[in-house]
Coordinates of C-alpha atoms in Angstrom, one line a residue:
X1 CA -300.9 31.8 -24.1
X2 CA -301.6 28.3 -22.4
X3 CA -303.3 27.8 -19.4
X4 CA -300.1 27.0 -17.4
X5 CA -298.6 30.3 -18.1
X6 CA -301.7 32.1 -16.1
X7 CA -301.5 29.5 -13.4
X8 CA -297.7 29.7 -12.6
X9 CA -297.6 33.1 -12.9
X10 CA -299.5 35.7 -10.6
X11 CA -298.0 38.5 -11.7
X12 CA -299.0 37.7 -15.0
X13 CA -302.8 37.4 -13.6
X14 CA -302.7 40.9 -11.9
X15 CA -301.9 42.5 -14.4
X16 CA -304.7 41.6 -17.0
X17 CA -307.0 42.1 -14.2
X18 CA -305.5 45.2 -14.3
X19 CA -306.1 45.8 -17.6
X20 CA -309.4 44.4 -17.7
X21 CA -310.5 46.7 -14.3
X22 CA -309.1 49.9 -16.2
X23 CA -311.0 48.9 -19.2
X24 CA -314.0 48.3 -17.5
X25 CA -314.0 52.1 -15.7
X26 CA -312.9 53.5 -18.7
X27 CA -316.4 52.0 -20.3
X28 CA -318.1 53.4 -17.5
X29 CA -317.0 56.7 -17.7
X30 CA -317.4 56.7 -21.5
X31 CA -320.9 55.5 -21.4
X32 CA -321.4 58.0 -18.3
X33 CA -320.6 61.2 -20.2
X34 CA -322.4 60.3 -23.3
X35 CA -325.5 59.9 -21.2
X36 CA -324.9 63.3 -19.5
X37 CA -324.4 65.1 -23.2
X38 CA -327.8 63.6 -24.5
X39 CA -329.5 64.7 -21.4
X40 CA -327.7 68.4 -21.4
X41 CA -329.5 68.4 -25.6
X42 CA -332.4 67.1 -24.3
X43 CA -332.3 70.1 -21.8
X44 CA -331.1 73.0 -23.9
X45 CA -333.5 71.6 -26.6
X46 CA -336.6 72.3 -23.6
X47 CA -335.6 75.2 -22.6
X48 CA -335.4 77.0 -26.1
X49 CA -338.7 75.7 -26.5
X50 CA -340.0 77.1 -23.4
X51 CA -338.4 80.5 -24.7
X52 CA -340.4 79.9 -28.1
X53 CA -343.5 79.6 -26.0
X54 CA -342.9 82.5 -24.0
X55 CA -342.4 84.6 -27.0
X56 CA -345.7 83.3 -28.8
X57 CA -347.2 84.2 -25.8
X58 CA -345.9 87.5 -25.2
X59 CA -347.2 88.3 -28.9
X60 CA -350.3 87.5 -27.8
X61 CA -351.8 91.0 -27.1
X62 CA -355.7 89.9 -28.1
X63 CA -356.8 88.6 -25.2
X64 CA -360.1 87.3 -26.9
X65 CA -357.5 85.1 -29.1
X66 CA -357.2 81.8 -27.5
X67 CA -353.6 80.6 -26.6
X68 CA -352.4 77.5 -28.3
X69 CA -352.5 74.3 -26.2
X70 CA -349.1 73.4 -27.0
X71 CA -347.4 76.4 -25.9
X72 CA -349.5 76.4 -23.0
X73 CA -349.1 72.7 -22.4
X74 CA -345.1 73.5 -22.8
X75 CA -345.5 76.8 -20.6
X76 CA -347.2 74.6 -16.9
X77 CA -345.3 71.6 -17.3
X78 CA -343.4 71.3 -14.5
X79 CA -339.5 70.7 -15.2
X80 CA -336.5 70.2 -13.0
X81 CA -334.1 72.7 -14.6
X82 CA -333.2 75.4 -12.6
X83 CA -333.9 78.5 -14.0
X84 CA -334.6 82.6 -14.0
X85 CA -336.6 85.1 -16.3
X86 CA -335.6 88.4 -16.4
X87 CA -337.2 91.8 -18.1
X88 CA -334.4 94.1 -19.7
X89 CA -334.1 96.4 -16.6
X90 CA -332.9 92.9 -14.5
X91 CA -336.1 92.9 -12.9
X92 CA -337.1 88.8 -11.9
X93 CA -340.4 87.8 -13.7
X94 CA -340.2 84.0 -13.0
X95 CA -337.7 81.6 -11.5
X96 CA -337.9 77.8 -11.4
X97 CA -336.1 75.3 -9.0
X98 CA -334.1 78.4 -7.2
X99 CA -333.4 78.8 -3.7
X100 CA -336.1 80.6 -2.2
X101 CA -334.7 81.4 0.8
X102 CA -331.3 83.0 -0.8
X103 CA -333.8 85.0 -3.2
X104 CA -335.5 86.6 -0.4
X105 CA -332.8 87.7 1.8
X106 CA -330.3 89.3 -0.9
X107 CA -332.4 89.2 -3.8
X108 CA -330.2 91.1 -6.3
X109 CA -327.1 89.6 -5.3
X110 CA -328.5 86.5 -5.5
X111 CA -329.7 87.1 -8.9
X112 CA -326.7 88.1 -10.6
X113 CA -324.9 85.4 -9.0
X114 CA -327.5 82.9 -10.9
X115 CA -326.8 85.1 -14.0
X116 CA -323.3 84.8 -14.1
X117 CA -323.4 80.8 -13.0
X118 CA -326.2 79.9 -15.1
X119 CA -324.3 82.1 -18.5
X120 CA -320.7 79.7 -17.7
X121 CA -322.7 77.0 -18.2
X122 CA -324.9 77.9 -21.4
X123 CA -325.7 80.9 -23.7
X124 CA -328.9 83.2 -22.2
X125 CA -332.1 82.5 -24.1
X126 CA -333.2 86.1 -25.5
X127 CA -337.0 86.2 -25.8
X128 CA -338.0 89.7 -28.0
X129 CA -340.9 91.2 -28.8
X130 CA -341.3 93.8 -32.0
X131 CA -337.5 93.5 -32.6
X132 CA -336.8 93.9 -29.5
X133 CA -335.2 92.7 -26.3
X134 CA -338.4 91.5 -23.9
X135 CA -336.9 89.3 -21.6
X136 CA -334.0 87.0 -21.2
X137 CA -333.9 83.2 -19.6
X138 CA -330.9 81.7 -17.5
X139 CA -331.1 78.6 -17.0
X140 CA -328.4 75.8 -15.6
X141 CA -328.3 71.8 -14.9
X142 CA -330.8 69.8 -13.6
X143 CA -329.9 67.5 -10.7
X144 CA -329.7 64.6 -12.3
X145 CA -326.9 65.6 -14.6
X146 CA -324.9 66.4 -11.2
X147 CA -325.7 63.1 -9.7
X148 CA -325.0 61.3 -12.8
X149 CA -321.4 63.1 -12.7
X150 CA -320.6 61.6 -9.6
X151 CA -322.3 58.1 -10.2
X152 CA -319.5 56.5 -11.8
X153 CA -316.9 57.5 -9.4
X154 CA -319.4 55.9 -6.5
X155 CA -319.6 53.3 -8.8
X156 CA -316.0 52.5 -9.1
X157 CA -315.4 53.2 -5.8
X158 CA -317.8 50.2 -4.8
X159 CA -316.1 48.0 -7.4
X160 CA -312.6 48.3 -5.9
X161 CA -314.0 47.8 -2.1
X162 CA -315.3 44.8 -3.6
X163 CA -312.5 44.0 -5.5
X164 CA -310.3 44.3 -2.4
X165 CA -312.4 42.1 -0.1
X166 CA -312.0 39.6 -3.1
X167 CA -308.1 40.2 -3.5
X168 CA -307.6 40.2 0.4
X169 CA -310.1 36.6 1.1
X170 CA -307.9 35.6 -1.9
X171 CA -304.4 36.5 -0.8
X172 CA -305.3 35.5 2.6
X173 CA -306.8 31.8 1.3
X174 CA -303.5 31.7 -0.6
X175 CA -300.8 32.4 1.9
X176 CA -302.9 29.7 4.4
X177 CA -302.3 27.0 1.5
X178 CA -298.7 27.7 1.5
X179 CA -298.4 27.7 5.1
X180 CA -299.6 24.4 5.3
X181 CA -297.4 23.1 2.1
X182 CA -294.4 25.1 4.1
X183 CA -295.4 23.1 7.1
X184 CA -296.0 19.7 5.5
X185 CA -292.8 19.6 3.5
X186 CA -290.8 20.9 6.4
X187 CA -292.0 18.5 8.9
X188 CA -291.9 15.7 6.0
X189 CA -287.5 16.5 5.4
X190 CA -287.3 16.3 9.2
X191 CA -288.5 13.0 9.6
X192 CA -286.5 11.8 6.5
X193 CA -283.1 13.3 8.1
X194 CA -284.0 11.4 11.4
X195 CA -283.1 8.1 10.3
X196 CA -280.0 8.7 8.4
X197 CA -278.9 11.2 11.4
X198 CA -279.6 8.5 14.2
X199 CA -277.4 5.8 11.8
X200 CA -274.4 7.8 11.9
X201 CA -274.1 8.6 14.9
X202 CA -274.0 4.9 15.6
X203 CA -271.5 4.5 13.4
X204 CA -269.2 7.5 14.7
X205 CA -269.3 5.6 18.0
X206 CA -267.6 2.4 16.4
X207 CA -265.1 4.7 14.6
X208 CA -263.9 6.4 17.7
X209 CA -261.7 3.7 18.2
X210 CA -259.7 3.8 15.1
X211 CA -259.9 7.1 13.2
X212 CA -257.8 9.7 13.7
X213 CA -259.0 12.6 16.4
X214 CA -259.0 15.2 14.1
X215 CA -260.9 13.6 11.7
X216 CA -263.6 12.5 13.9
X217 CA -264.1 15.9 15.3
X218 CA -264.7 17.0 11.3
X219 CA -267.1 14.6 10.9
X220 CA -268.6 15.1 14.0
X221 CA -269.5 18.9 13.8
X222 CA -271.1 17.7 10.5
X223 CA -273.4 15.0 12.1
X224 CA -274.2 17.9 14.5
X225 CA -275.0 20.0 11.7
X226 CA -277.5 17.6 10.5
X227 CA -278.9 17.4 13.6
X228 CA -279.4 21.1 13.8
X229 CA -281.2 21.1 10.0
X230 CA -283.5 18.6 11.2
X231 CA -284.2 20.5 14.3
X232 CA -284.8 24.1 12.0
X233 CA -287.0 21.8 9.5
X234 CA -289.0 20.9 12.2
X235 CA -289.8 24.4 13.9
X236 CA -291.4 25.4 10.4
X237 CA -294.9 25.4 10.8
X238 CA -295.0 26.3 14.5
X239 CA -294.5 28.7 17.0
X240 CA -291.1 28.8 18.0
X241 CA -289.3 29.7 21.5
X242 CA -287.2 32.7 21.0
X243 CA -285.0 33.8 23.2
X244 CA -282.8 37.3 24.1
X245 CA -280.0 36.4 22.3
X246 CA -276.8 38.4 21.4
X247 CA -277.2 37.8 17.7
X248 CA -273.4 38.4 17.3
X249 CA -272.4 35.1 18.7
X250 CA -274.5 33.7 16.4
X251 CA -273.0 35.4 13.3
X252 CA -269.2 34.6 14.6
X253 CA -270.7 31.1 15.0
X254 CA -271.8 30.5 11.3
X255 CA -269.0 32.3 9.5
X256 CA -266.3 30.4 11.9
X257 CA -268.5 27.3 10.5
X258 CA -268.8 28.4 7.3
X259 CA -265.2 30.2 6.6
X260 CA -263.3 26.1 7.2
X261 CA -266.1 25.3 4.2
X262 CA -265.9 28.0 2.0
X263 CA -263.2 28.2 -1.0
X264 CA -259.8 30.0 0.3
X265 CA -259.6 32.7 -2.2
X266 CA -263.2 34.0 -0.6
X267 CA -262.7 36.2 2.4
X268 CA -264.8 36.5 5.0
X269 CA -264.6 40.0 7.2
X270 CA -267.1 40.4 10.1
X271 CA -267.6 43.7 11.4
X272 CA -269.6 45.0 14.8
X273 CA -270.3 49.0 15.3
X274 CA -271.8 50.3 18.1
X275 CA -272.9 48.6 21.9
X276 CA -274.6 45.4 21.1
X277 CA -278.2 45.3 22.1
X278 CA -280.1 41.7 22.9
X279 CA -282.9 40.9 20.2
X280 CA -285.1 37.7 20.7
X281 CA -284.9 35.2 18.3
X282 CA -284.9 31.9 18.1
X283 CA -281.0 31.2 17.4
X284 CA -281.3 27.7 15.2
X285 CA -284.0 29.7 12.9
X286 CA -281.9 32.6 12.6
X287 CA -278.6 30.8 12.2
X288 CA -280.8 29.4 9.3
X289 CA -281.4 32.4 7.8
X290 CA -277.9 34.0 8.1
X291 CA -276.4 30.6 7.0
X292 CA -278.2 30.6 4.0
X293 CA -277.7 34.3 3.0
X294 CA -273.9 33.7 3.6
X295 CA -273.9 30.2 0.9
X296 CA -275.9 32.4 -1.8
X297 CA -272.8 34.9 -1.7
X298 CA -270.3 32.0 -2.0
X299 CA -272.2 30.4 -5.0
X300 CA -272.5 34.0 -6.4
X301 CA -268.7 35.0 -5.8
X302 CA -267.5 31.8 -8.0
X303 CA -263.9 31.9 -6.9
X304 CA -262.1 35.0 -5.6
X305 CA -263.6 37.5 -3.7
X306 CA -264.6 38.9 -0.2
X307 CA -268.3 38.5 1.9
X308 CA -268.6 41.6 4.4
X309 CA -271.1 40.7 7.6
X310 CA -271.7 44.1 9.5
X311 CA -273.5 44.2 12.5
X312 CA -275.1 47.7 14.3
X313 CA -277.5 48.5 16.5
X314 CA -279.8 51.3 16.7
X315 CA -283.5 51.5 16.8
X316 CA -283.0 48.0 15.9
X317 CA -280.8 45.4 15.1
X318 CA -279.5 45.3 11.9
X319 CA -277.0 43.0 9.7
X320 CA -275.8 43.8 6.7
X321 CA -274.3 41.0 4.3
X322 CA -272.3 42.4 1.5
X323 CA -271.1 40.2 -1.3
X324 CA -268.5 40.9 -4.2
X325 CA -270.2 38.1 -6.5
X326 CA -272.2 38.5 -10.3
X327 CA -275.0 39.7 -8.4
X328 CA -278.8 39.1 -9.0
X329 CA -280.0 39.6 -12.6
X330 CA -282.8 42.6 -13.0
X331 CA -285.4 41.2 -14.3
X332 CA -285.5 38.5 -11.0
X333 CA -284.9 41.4 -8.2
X334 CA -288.4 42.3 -7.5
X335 CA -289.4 38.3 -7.2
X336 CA -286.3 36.9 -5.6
X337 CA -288.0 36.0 -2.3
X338 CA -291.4 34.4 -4.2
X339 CA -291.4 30.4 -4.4
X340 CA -289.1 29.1 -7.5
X341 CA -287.0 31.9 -8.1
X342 CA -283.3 31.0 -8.5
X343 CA -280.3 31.9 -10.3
X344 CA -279.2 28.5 -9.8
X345 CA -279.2 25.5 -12.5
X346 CA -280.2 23.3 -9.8
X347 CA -281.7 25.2 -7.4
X348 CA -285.3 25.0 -6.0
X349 CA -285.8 28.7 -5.2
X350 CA -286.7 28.3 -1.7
X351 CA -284.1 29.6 0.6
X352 CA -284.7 33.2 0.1
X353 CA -288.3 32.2 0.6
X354 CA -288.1 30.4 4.0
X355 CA -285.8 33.5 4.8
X356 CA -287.8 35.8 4.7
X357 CA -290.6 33.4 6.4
X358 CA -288.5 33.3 9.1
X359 CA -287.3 36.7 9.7
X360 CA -290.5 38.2 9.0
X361 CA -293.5 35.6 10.5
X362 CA -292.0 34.9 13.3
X363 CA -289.2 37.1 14.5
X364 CA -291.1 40.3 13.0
X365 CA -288.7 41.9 11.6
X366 CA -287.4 42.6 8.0
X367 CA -285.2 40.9 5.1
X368 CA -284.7 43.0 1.9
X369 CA -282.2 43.1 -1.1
X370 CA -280.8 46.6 -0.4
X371 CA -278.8 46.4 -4.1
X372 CA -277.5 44.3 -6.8
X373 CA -275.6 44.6 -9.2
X374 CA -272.3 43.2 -11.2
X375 CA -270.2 44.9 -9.1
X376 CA -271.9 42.7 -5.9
X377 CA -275.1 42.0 -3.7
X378 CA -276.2 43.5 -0.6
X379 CA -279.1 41.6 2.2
X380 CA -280.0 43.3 5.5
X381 CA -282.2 41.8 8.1
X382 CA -283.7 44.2 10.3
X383 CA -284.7 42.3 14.0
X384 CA -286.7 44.7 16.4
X385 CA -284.8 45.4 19.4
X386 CA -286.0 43.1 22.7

């Protein structure tokens, strides 16, 4: 896998930091519960030699016979494993760690609670004496095997807080970078379609004379047209004026535009439902946006077919452009409004892009594919209502 490939593709990235994050907790985890089995030996391991002790001591009957220092020494250290000793009538002889407060107000309750906790957890250690049952030892888990449970989910739960700040200062460093590039390139193909724009409109005014009417109207609304790119190009990158605006003499706008333009087998049905509402927009941005939607359905349709505009209003504005072309292959629906995506030979895989830019940065509202498929490809642009 070369370098480039990780570079030019994030989604790529993401997922072997995916990969690499579950690995990571998985590790944890791992490591985690081995720790808490060795420490749960270690424990059973103490107890049963505490029971050992208490059994060589109970044998113990001569009191002039001197008790071994190990099982003594075992007997007073202090340990942090909960723990009760009973006698075979259920009487308590000794408890260790236990809630003293609990004990003393419902002390037999209490008790056989601990009994029936602490035998779940592991098998009673039976101490006899002669052959016989002298005593029996609950006992359950220390503390530190219940904080350790919970440590690695504290632990991860740290990591992806931090991870987040990272992915957030990183995604928020990233879109300010393309902001910029949007702005600089934008502002850059305005200034370039200044010069050529201001030339030919000198030259339609020495044409007026002899071309024929019709004609110069044609070429005319094209010059305008120009104008009207330069003037979008040069909005990118700052705030722009909206205005309320009946969007739908916008839309009959473009398509009357776009429908002397287009090829003649393509039809181009506009439909309105419902009383229009005003949204604010600004209309050169949005005529943008629409225009552009409208030109990938033509490209897509490649010869006969229809394009369906509908516009309703409800909680918001919404317009719905429905095309009967080869629709959008599969495997590029979930990117089709990232940088560089195209179903174009020649395309740059920016129009969707600035699209959505537009619609969503500074008109807040929404552009999503809705579906695609062979059958045909459907956008809607959501605008809030003013």
């Amino acid at each position: 896998m070369s370098t480039n490939t990780l570079t030019t593709n994030p989604r790529l990235i993401r997922m072997i930091g995916f990969i690499i994050a579950i690995g990571f907790a998985g590790i944890t985890l791992w490591n985690t519960y081995k720790l808490i089995q060795r420490i749960e030996d270690d424990e059973k391991q103490q107890m049963e030699l505490w029971g050992l002790a208490q059994q060589k001591l109970a044998s113990n009957k001569d009191l002039n016979n001197p008790i071994d220092p190990l099982m003594f020494q075992i007997l007073t250290t202090e340990n942090s494993i909960p723990m009760i000793v009973v006698d075979d009538q259920n009487n308590l002889l000794f408890s260790n760690n236990i809630n003293q407060r609990k004990l003393t107000q419902d002390s037999l309750g209490y008790i056989q609670k601990l009994k029936e906790e602490f035998g779940s957890e592991h098998k009673p250690i039976e101490i006899t004496y002669k052959d016989s049952l002298y005593q029996k030892m609950y006992y359950g888990k220390s503390n530190l095997i219940y904080q350790l449970r919970y440590y690695p989910f504290a632990f991860l739960l740290i990591v992806v807080f931090i991870g987040g700040l990272v992915y957030a200062y990183y995604k928020t460093n990233q879109q300010a970078v393309e902001n910029k590039l949007w702005t600089g390139m934008a502002k850059e193909t305005a200034h370039q379609l200044g010069t050529p724009i201001s030339s030919l409109l000198g030259w339609l005014t020495i044409l007026e004379e002899d071309i024929e009417p019709k004609m110069l109207n044609q070429i005319k609304s094209d010059v305008t047209r120009l104008e009207t790119i330069s003037a979008r190009f040069s909005k990118i990158g700052s705030l722009p004026n909206r205005n309320e605006t009946k969007i739908s003499a916008i839309v009959q706008d473009i398509t009357e535009y776009m429908q002397i333009r287009m090829p003649k087998d393509i039809k181009l049905e506009l439909d309105l439902i419902g009383k229009e509402k005003e949204v604010s927009i600004n209309p050169e941005l949005m005529g943008w946006v629409l225009e552009n939607l409208i030109k990938n359905s033509i490209d897509a349709i490649r010869g006969k077919g229809k394009i369906s505009i509908e516009l309703s209003w409800d909680k918001a504005a919404l317009i719905s452009i429905h095309d009967s072309g080869i629709g959008i292959p599969k495997k590029l629906q979930r990117t089709v409004f990232e940088a560089g995506v195209t179903t174009k030979k020649r395309g740059w895989g920016i129009g969707l892009t600035l699209a959505k830019r537009i619609v969503a940065q500074y008109h807040g509202g929404k552009l999503r594919l809705v579906n695609s498929s062979d059958l045909g490809t459907s956008f809607e642009i959501q605008l809030p209502i003013a």
